[in-house]
Amino acid sequence: MKIWNITRILTIFTIANLFINTTYAEPHSTFSKGRDYYEKRGDIVWEVPTKNKVIALTFDDGPDYTKTPAILNLLKKYQAKATFFVVGNRVEKYPEIVKRAYLEGHEIGNHSFDHASFQNIPRTKLLNELTRTQEAIYKAIGQKATLFRPPGGSYSESAVNICKDNQLLMILWSWDQDTKDWMSPGVNKIVNKVLNNVDNGDIVLMHDFVHNSVQTVDALTIILPELIKRGYSFVTVSDLISNKENVGQDIRVTH
């Protein structure tokens, strides 16, 4: 009977200890808390409430040795600024392209080193992805990024905290401005996605590296002049954030 009681007590203790560790351990799963929580805290930015007709074009996954320069040429032609969320291993291959973007007034953001999924990523791997990319960016332009976009938009409490510890602000995108250009859906679909949904303070998701596709470049030849005609200006994400106003709500949820 005494042996049974000891075994029972140990079993209860083990289960209780497991429950405590599970309950209070830092969550690692994707979307561990909702948008409302992170946006109100200022931990993640999806878009910026503003009355000004400004939007931020963002380009992920580059640099690419042909498409990124083509995009830079278009941005220069229309006096537009953008933010490039670069992949570290590609920065090491094409540092001169990243430097050109920076010198022309565009913003360089961190987009991980290998474009690894951040869903359930180990903490050490996540930190390595960030720091190696920061080092590559620093070598290319002489300063580190202050913005980070997780591959695929996957985030967790751990990722948010690591970004904050490394002076990085996590940036996602307006829910109605995901062009899905990485799927090569056709130039018209990319154009219509942006033009039919555009609003002040939008962060538009595009890509300057899409395998065997120039649809993004072609779409920009239509998007840029049309939005300028509508009175919009194109700014970096950091400049967009500086336009933030209290317009009655922190979050403008669109579908």
mmCIF file of C-alpha atoms in Angstrom:
data_model
loop_
_atom_site.group_PDB
_atom_site.id
_atom_site.type_symbol
_atom_site.label_atom_id
_atom_site.label_comp_id
_atom_site.label_asym_id
_atom_site.label_seq_id
_atom_site.Cartn_x
_atom_site.Cartn_y
_atom_site.Cartn_z
ATOM 1 C CA MET A 1 0.000 0.000 0.000
ATOM 2 C CA LYS A 2 2.811 2.436 0.872
ATOM 3 C CA ILE A 3 4.593 1.667 -2.421
ATOM 4 C CA TRP A 4 1.334 2.281 -4.294
ATOM 5 C CA ASN A 5 0.851 5.638 -2.562
ATOM 6 C CA ILE A 6 4.406 6.761 -3.374
ATOM 7 C CA THR A 7 3.956 5.770 -7.010
ATOM 8 C CA ARG A 8 0.663 7.611 -7.157
ATOM 9 C CA ILE A 9 2.157 10.752 -5.630
ATOM 10 C CA LEU A 10 5.073 10.719 -8.072
ATOM 11 C CA THR A 11 2.685 10.271 -10.993
ATOM 12 C CA ILE A 12 0.528 13.215 -9.867
ATOM 13 C CA PHE A 13 3.630 15.365 -9.350
ATOM 14 C CA THR A 14 4.937 14.530 -12.834
ATOM 15 C CA ILE A 15 1.619 15.357 -14.498
ATOM 16 C CA ALA A 16 1.323 18.625 -12.563
ATOM 17 C CA ASN A 17 4.860 19.624 -13.471
ATOM 18 C CA LEU A 18 4.219 18.853 -17.142
ATOM 19 C CA PHE A 19 1.066 20.970 -17.063
ATOM 20 C CA ILE A 20 2.890 23.912 -15.538
ATOM 21 C CA ASN A 21 5.700 23.770 -18.098
ATOM 22 C CA THR A 22 3.250 23.476 -20.971
ATOM 23 C CA THR A 23 1.073 26.312 -19.718
ATOM 24 C CA TYR A 24 3.803 28.832 -19.049
ATOM 25 C CA ALA A 25 6.365 27.928 -21.694
ATOM 26 C CA GLU A 26 6.809 30.492 -24.450
ATOM 27 C CA PRO A 27 4.603 29.402 -27.366
ATOM 28 C CA HIS A 28 6.304 28.639 -30.660
ATOM 29 C CA SER A 29 3.325 27.842 -32.874
ATOM 30 C CA THR A 30 2.399 30.090 -35.781
ATOM 31 C CA PHE A 31 -0.110 32.834 -34.920
ATOM 32 C CA SER A 32 0.193 32.105 -31.191
ATOM 33 C CA LYS A 33 -1.825 35.278 -30.535
ATOM 34 C CA GLY A 34 -4.085 37.260 -32.802
ATOM 35 C CA ARG A 35 -3.465 40.352 -34.865
ATOM 36 C CA ASP A 36 -5.338 42.586 -32.439
ATOM 37 C CA TYR A 37 -2.925 41.693 -29.631
ATOM 38 C CA TYR A 38 0.307 42.291 -31.558
ATOM 39 C CA GLU A 39 -0.829 45.336 -33.509
ATOM 40 C CA LYS A 40 -2.059 47.223 -30.457
ATOM 41 C CA ARG A 41 1.251 46.498 -28.710
ATOM 42 C CA GLY A 42 3.171 47.758 -31.739
ATOM 43 C CA ASP A 43 4.983 44.432 -32.112
ATOM 44 C CA ILE A 44 3.837 43.743 -35.689
ATOM 45 C CA VAL A 45 2.716 46.125 -38.436
ATOM 46 C CA TRP A 46 0.232 45.092 -41.128
ATOM 47 C CA GLU A 47 -0.699 48.565 -42.370
ATOM 48 C CA VAL A 48 -0.678 52.131 -41.101
ATOM 49 C CA PRO A 49 -3.780 54.175 -40.298
ATOM 50 C CA THR A 50 -3.316 57.514 -42.072
ATOM 51 C CA LYS A 51 -5.325 60.115 -43.935
ATOM 52 C CA ASN A 52 -2.378 60.730 -46.257
ATOM 53 C CA LYS A 53 -2.380 59.122 -49.694
ATOM 54 C CA VAL A 54 0.797 57.155 -49.149
ATOM 55 C CA ILE A 55 1.469 53.437 -49.579
ATOM 56 C CA ALA A 56 4.498 51.199 -49.205
ATOM 57 C CA LEU A 57 5.505 48.816 -51.965
ATOM 58 C CA THR A 58 7.510 45.910 -50.582
ATOM 59 C CA PHE A 59 9.489 43.286 -52.472
ATOM 60 C CA ASP A 60 10.499 39.946 -50.956
ATOM 61 C CA ASP A 61 12.984 37.156 -51.658
ATOM 62 C CA GLY A 62 15.599 39.091 -53.650
ATOM 63 C CA PRO A 63 17.888 40.395 -54.733
ATOM 64 C CA ASP A 64 17.689 39.003 -58.241
ATOM 65 C CA TYR A 65 20.364 39.951 -60.770
ATOM 66 C CA THR A 66 17.878 40.932 -63.511
ATOM 67 C CA LYS A 67 14.464 41.632 -61.973
ATOM 68 C CA THR A 68 15.622 43.729 -59.025
ATOM 69 C CA PRO A 69 17.509 46.192 -61.282
ATOM 70 C CA ALA A 70 14.470 46.339 -63.593
ATOM 71 C CA ILE A 71 12.256 47.202 -60.624
ATOM 72 C CA LEU A 72 14.768 49.785 -59.421
ATOM 73 C CA ASN A 73 14.718 51.391 -62.866
ATOM 74 C CA LEU A 74 10.928 51.708 -62.737
ATOM 75 C CA LEU A 75 10.946 53.089 -59.218
ATOM 76 C CA LYS A 76 13.520 55.670 -60.242
ATOM 77 C CA LYS A 77 11.489 56.626 -63.312
ATOM 78 C CA TYR A 78 8.405 57.346 -61.195
ATOM 79 C CA GLN A 79 10.310 58.792 -58.207
ATOM 80 C CA ALA A 80 8.946 56.043 -55.968
ATOM 81 C CA LYS A 81 10.567 54.565 -52.884
ATOM 82 C CA ALA A 82 10.130 50.980 -51.715
ATOM 83 C CA THR A 83 11.297 48.469 -49.131
ATOM 84 C CA PHE A 84 13.180 45.336 -50.151
ATOM 85 C CA PHE A 85 13.035 42.413 -47.711
ATOM 86 C CA VAL A 86 16.142 40.536 -48.746
ATOM 87 C CA VAL A 87 17.251 36.940 -48.245
ATOM 88 C CA GLY A 88 20.723 36.747 -46.726
ATOM 89 C CA ASN A 89 22.239 34.116 -48.995
ATOM 90 C CA ARG A 90 21.156 36.157 -52.022
ATOM 91 C CA VAL A 91 22.596 39.330 -50.519
ATOM 92 C CA GLU A 92 25.941 37.537 -50.357
ATOM 93 C CA LYS A 93 25.646 36.729 -54.084
ATOM 94 C CA TYR A 94 24.542 40.193 -55.218
ATOM 95 C CA PRO A 95 25.670 42.764 -52.643
ATOM 96 C CA GLU A 96 26.090 45.426 -55.326
ATOM 97 C CA ILE A 97 22.369 45.293 -56.164
ATOM 98 C CA VAL A 98 21.426 45.738 -52.513
ATOM 99 C CA LYS A 99 23.860 48.629 -52.271
ATOM 100 C CA ARG A 100 22.342 50.253 -55.348
ATOM 101 C CA ALA A 101 18.837 50.002 -53.866
ATOM 102 C CA TYR A 102 20.035 51.535 -50.621
ATOM 103 C CA LEU A 103 21.908 54.374 -52.309
ATOM 104 C CA GLU A 104 18.825 55.206 -54.377
ATOM 105 C CA GLY A 105 16.842 55.788 -51.202
ATOM 106 C CA HIS A 106 15.095 52.476 -50.748
ATOM 107 C CA GLU A 107 14.866 50.595 -47.483
ATOM 108 C CA ILE A 108 16.503 47.218 -46.885
ATOM 109 C CA GLY A 109 14.728 44.769 -44.573
ATOM 110 C CA ASN A 110 15.688 41.360 -43.220
ATOM 111 C CA HIS A 111 13.838 38.346 -44.696
ATOM 112 C CA SER A 112 15.922 35.523 -43.151
ATOM 113 C CA PHE A 113 19.045 33.889 -44.544
ATOM 114 C CA ASP A 114 17.715 30.742 -46.225
ATOM 115 C CA HIS A 115 14.009 31.623 -46.450
ATOM 116 C CA ALA A 116 13.305 28.871 -43.950
ATOM 117 C CA SER A 117 9.788 28.393 -42.632
ATOM 118 C CA PHE A 118 9.385 30.114 -39.276
ATOM 119 C CA GLN A 119 6.566 27.804 -38.301
ATOM 120 C CA ASN A 120 7.739 25.890 -35.218
ATOM 121 C CA ILE A 121 11.346 26.873 -35.952
ATOM 122 C CA PRO A 122 13.827 26.217 -33.105
ATOM 123 C CA ARG A 123 14.947 29.361 -31.313
ATOM 124 C CA THR A 124 18.617 28.855 -32.191
ATOM 125 C CA LYS A 125 17.792 28.405 -35.885
ATOM 126 C CA LEU A 126 15.576 31.484 -35.898
ATOM 127 C CA LEU A 127 18.271 33.619 -34.287
ATOM 128 C CA ASN A 128 20.856 32.310 -36.748
ATOM 129 C CA GLU A 129 18.602 33.206 -39.698
ATOM 130 C CA LEU A 130 18.290 36.748 -38.402
ATOM 131 C CA THR A 131 21.882 37.410 -37.444
ATOM 132 C CA ARG A 132 23.473 35.983 -40.596
ATOM 133 C CA THR A 133 21.225 38.151 -42.740
ATOM 134 C CA GLN A 134 22.005 41.206 -40.623
ATOM 135 C CA GLU A 135 25.690 40.561 -41.178
ATOM 136 C CA ALA A 136 25.221 40.196 -44.949
ATOM 137 C CA ILE A 137 23.211 43.424 -45.115
ATOM 138 C CA TYR A 138 25.814 45.256 -43.063
ATOM 139 C CA LYS A 139 28.588 44.155 -45.409
ATOM 140 C CA ALA A 140 26.564 45.352 -48.399
ATOM 141 C CA ILE A 141 25.365 48.765 -47.208
ATOM 142 C CA GLY A 142 27.232 49.557 -43.988
ATOM 143 C CA GLN A 143 24.286 49.280 -41.635
ATOM 144 C CA LYS A 144 21.914 46.633 -40.349
ATOM 145 C CA ALA A 145 18.225 46.356 -41.085
ATOM 146 C CA THR A 146 15.647 47.611 -38.601
ATOM 147 C CA LEU A 147 12.713 45.739 -40.147
ATOM 148 C CA PHE A 148 12.060 42.014 -40.453
ATOM 149 C CA ARG A 149 9.500 40.063 -42.448
ATOM 150 C CA PRO A 150 9.167 36.347 -41.679
ATOM 151 C CA PRO A 151 9.011 34.021 -44.709
ATOM 152 C CA GLY A 152 5.422 33.233 -45.573
ATOM 153 C CA GLY A 153 4.225 35.590 -42.858
ATOM 154 C CA SER A 154 4.578 32.895 -40.168
ATOM 155 C CA TYR A 155 5.253 34.300 -36.716
ATOM 156 C CA SER A 156 5.144 33.244 -33.093
ATOM 157 C CA GLU A 157 5.579 34.767 -29.664
ATOM 158 C CA SER A 158 9.176 33.545 -29.719
ATOM 159 C CA ALA A 159 9.857 35.172 -33.109
ATOM 160 C CA VAL A 160 8.324 38.458 -31.994
ATOM 161 C CA ASN A 161 10.406 38.521 -28.818
ATOM 162 C CA ILE A 162 13.645 37.649 -30.629
ATOM 163 C CA CYS A 163 12.996 40.451 -33.109
ATOM 164 C CA LYS A 164 12.466 42.921 -30.276
ATOM 165 C CA ASP A 165 15.628 41.725 -28.544
ATOM 166 C CA ASN A 166 17.542 42.400 -31.771
ATOM 167 C CA GLN A 167 15.998 45.817 -32.455
ATOM 168 C CA LEU A 168 13.922 44.540 -35.376
ATOM 169 C CA LEU A 169 10.294 45.467 -36.006
ATOM 170 C CA MET A 170 8.218 42.730 -37.628
ATOM 171 C CA ILE A 171 6.407 43.833 -40.793
ATOM 172 C CA LEU A 172 3.663 41.899 -42.578
ATOM 173 C CA TRP A 173 1.282 43.339 -45.190
ATOM 174 C CA SER A 174 -2.257 44.556 -45.778
ATOM 175 C CA TRP A 175 -4.523 41.540 -46.071
ATOM 176 C CA ASP A 176 -6.084 42.824 -49.292
ATOM 177 C CA GLN A 177 -2.706 43.676 -50.847
ATOM 178 C CA ASP A 178 -1.177 40.213 -51.180
ATOM 179 C CA THR A 179 -0.614 40.124 -54.934
ATOM 180 C CA LYS A 180 0.426 36.445 -54.903
ATOM 181 C CA ASP A 181 2.813 37.358 -57.727
ATOM 182 C CA TRP A 182 5.063 34.478 -56.642
ATOM 183 C CA MET A 183 2.459 32.179 -58.206
ATOM 184 C CA SER A 184 2.726 33.992 -61.567
ATOM 185 C CA PRO A 185 -1.065 34.513 -61.725
ATOM 186 C CA GLY A 186 -0.872 36.831 -64.726
ATOM 187 C CA VAL A 187 -0.039 40.520 -65.023
ATOM 188 C CA ASN A 188 -3.687 41.626 -64.999
ATOM 189 C CA LYS A 189 -4.434 39.787 -61.751
ATOM 190 C CA ILE A 190 -1.465 41.426 -60.030
ATOM 191 C CA VAL A 191 -2.486 44.839 -61.329
ATOM 192 C CA ASN A 192 -6.143 44.440 -60.389
ATOM 193 C CA LYS A 193 -5.298 43.182 -56.910
ATOM 194 C CA VAL A 194 -3.438 46.385 -56.159
ATOM 195 C CA LEU A 195 -5.570 48.920 -58.012
ATOM 196 C CA ASN A 196 -8.962 47.573 -56.940
ATOM 197 C CA ASN A 197 -8.070 47.456 -53.244
ATOM 198 C CA VAL A 198 -5.668 50.333 -52.690
ATOM 199 C CA ASP A 199 -6.162 52.500 -49.625
ATOM 200 C CA ASN A 200 -4.134 54.966 -47.617
ATOM 201 C CA GLY A 201 -1.446 53.325 -45.497
ATOM 202 C CA ASP A 202 -1.394 50.030 -47.381
ATOM 203 C CA ILE A 203 1.653 47.781 -47.341
ATOM 204 C CA VAL A 204 1.704 45.932 -50.665
ATOM 205 C CA LEU A 205 3.319 42.495 -50.890
ATOM 206 C CA MET A 206 5.251 41.749 -54.076
ATOM 207 C CA HIS A 207 8.404 39.825 -54.982
ATOM 208 C CA ASP A 208 11.524 40.812 -56.907
ATOM 209 C CA PHE A 209 12.613 37.197 -57.197
ATOM 210 C CA VAL A 210 10.107 34.891 -58.903
ATOM 211 C CA HIS A 211 11.574 32.019 -60.868
ATOM 212 C CA ASN A 212 11.080 32.358 -64.637
ATOM 213 C CA SER A 213 8.607 35.227 -64.333
ATOM 214 C CA VAL A 214 8.720 38.946 -65.074
ATOM 215 C CA GLN A 215 5.038 39.493 -64.312
ATOM 216 C CA THR A 216 5.807 41.675 -61.294
ATOM 217 C CA VAL A 217 7.980 43.978 -63.374
ATOM 218 C CA ASP A 218 5.343 44.182 -66.106
ATOM 219 C CA ALA A 219 2.590 44.841 -63.563
ATOM 220 C CA LEU A 220 4.545 47.729 -62.062
ATOM 221 C CA THR A 221 4.634 49.494 -65.426
ATOM 222 C CA ILE A 222 0.854 49.802 -65.059
ATOM 223 C CA ILE A 223 0.489 50.154 -61.285
ATOM 224 C CA LEU A 224 2.975 52.972 -60.730
ATOM 225 C CA PRO A 225 1.651 55.549 -63.228
ATOM 226 C CA GLU A 226 -1.983 54.739 -62.417
ATOM 227 C CA LEU A 227 -1.588 55.223 -58.670
ATOM 228 C CA ILE A 228 0.383 58.419 -59.214
ATOM 229 C CA LYS A 229 -2.521 59.624 -61.359
ATOM 230 C CA ARG A 230 -4.812 58.884 -58.402
ATOM 231 C CA GLY A 231 -2.641 61.025 -56.154
ATOM 232 C CA TYR A 232 -0.708 58.351 -54.288
ATOM 233 C CA SER A 233 2.927 58.572 -53.245
ATOM 234 C CA PHE A 234 5.210 55.584 -52.650
ATOM 235 C CA VAL A 235 7.310 55.568 -49.485
ATOM 236 C CA THR A 236 9.420 53.125 -47.497
ATOM 237 C CA VAL A 237 7.786 51.187 -44.689
ATOM 238 C CA SER A 238 9.621 53.246 -42.076
ATOM 239 C CA ASP A 239 8.407 56.461 -43.692
ATOM 240 C CA LEU A 240 4.894 55.031 -43.863
ATOM 241 C CA ILE A 241 4.991 54.325 -40.131
ATOM 242 C CA SER A 242 5.957 57.958 -39.540
ATOM 243 C CA ASN A 243 2.638 58.894 -41.209
ATOM 244 C CA LYS A 244 0.623 56.980 -38.610
ATOM 245 C CA GLU A 245 -2.335 58.909 -37.263
ATOM 246 C CA ASN A 246 -5.000 58.223 -34.685
ATOM 247 C CA VAL A 247 -7.948 57.856 -37.029
ATOM 248 C CA GLY A 248 -10.276 56.260 -34.499
ATOM 249 C CA GLN A 249 -8.933 52.721 -34.643
ATOM 250 C CA ASP A 250 -5.588 50.985 -34.698
ATOM 251 C CA ILE A 251 -6.599 48.229 -37.076
ATOM 252 C CA ARG A 252 -8.316 48.478 -40.429
ATOM 253 C CA VAL A 253 -9.256 44.878 -41.131
ATOM 254 C CA THR A 254 -10.040 44.163 -44.757
ATOM 255 C CA HIS A 255 -10.695 40.939 -46.587
#
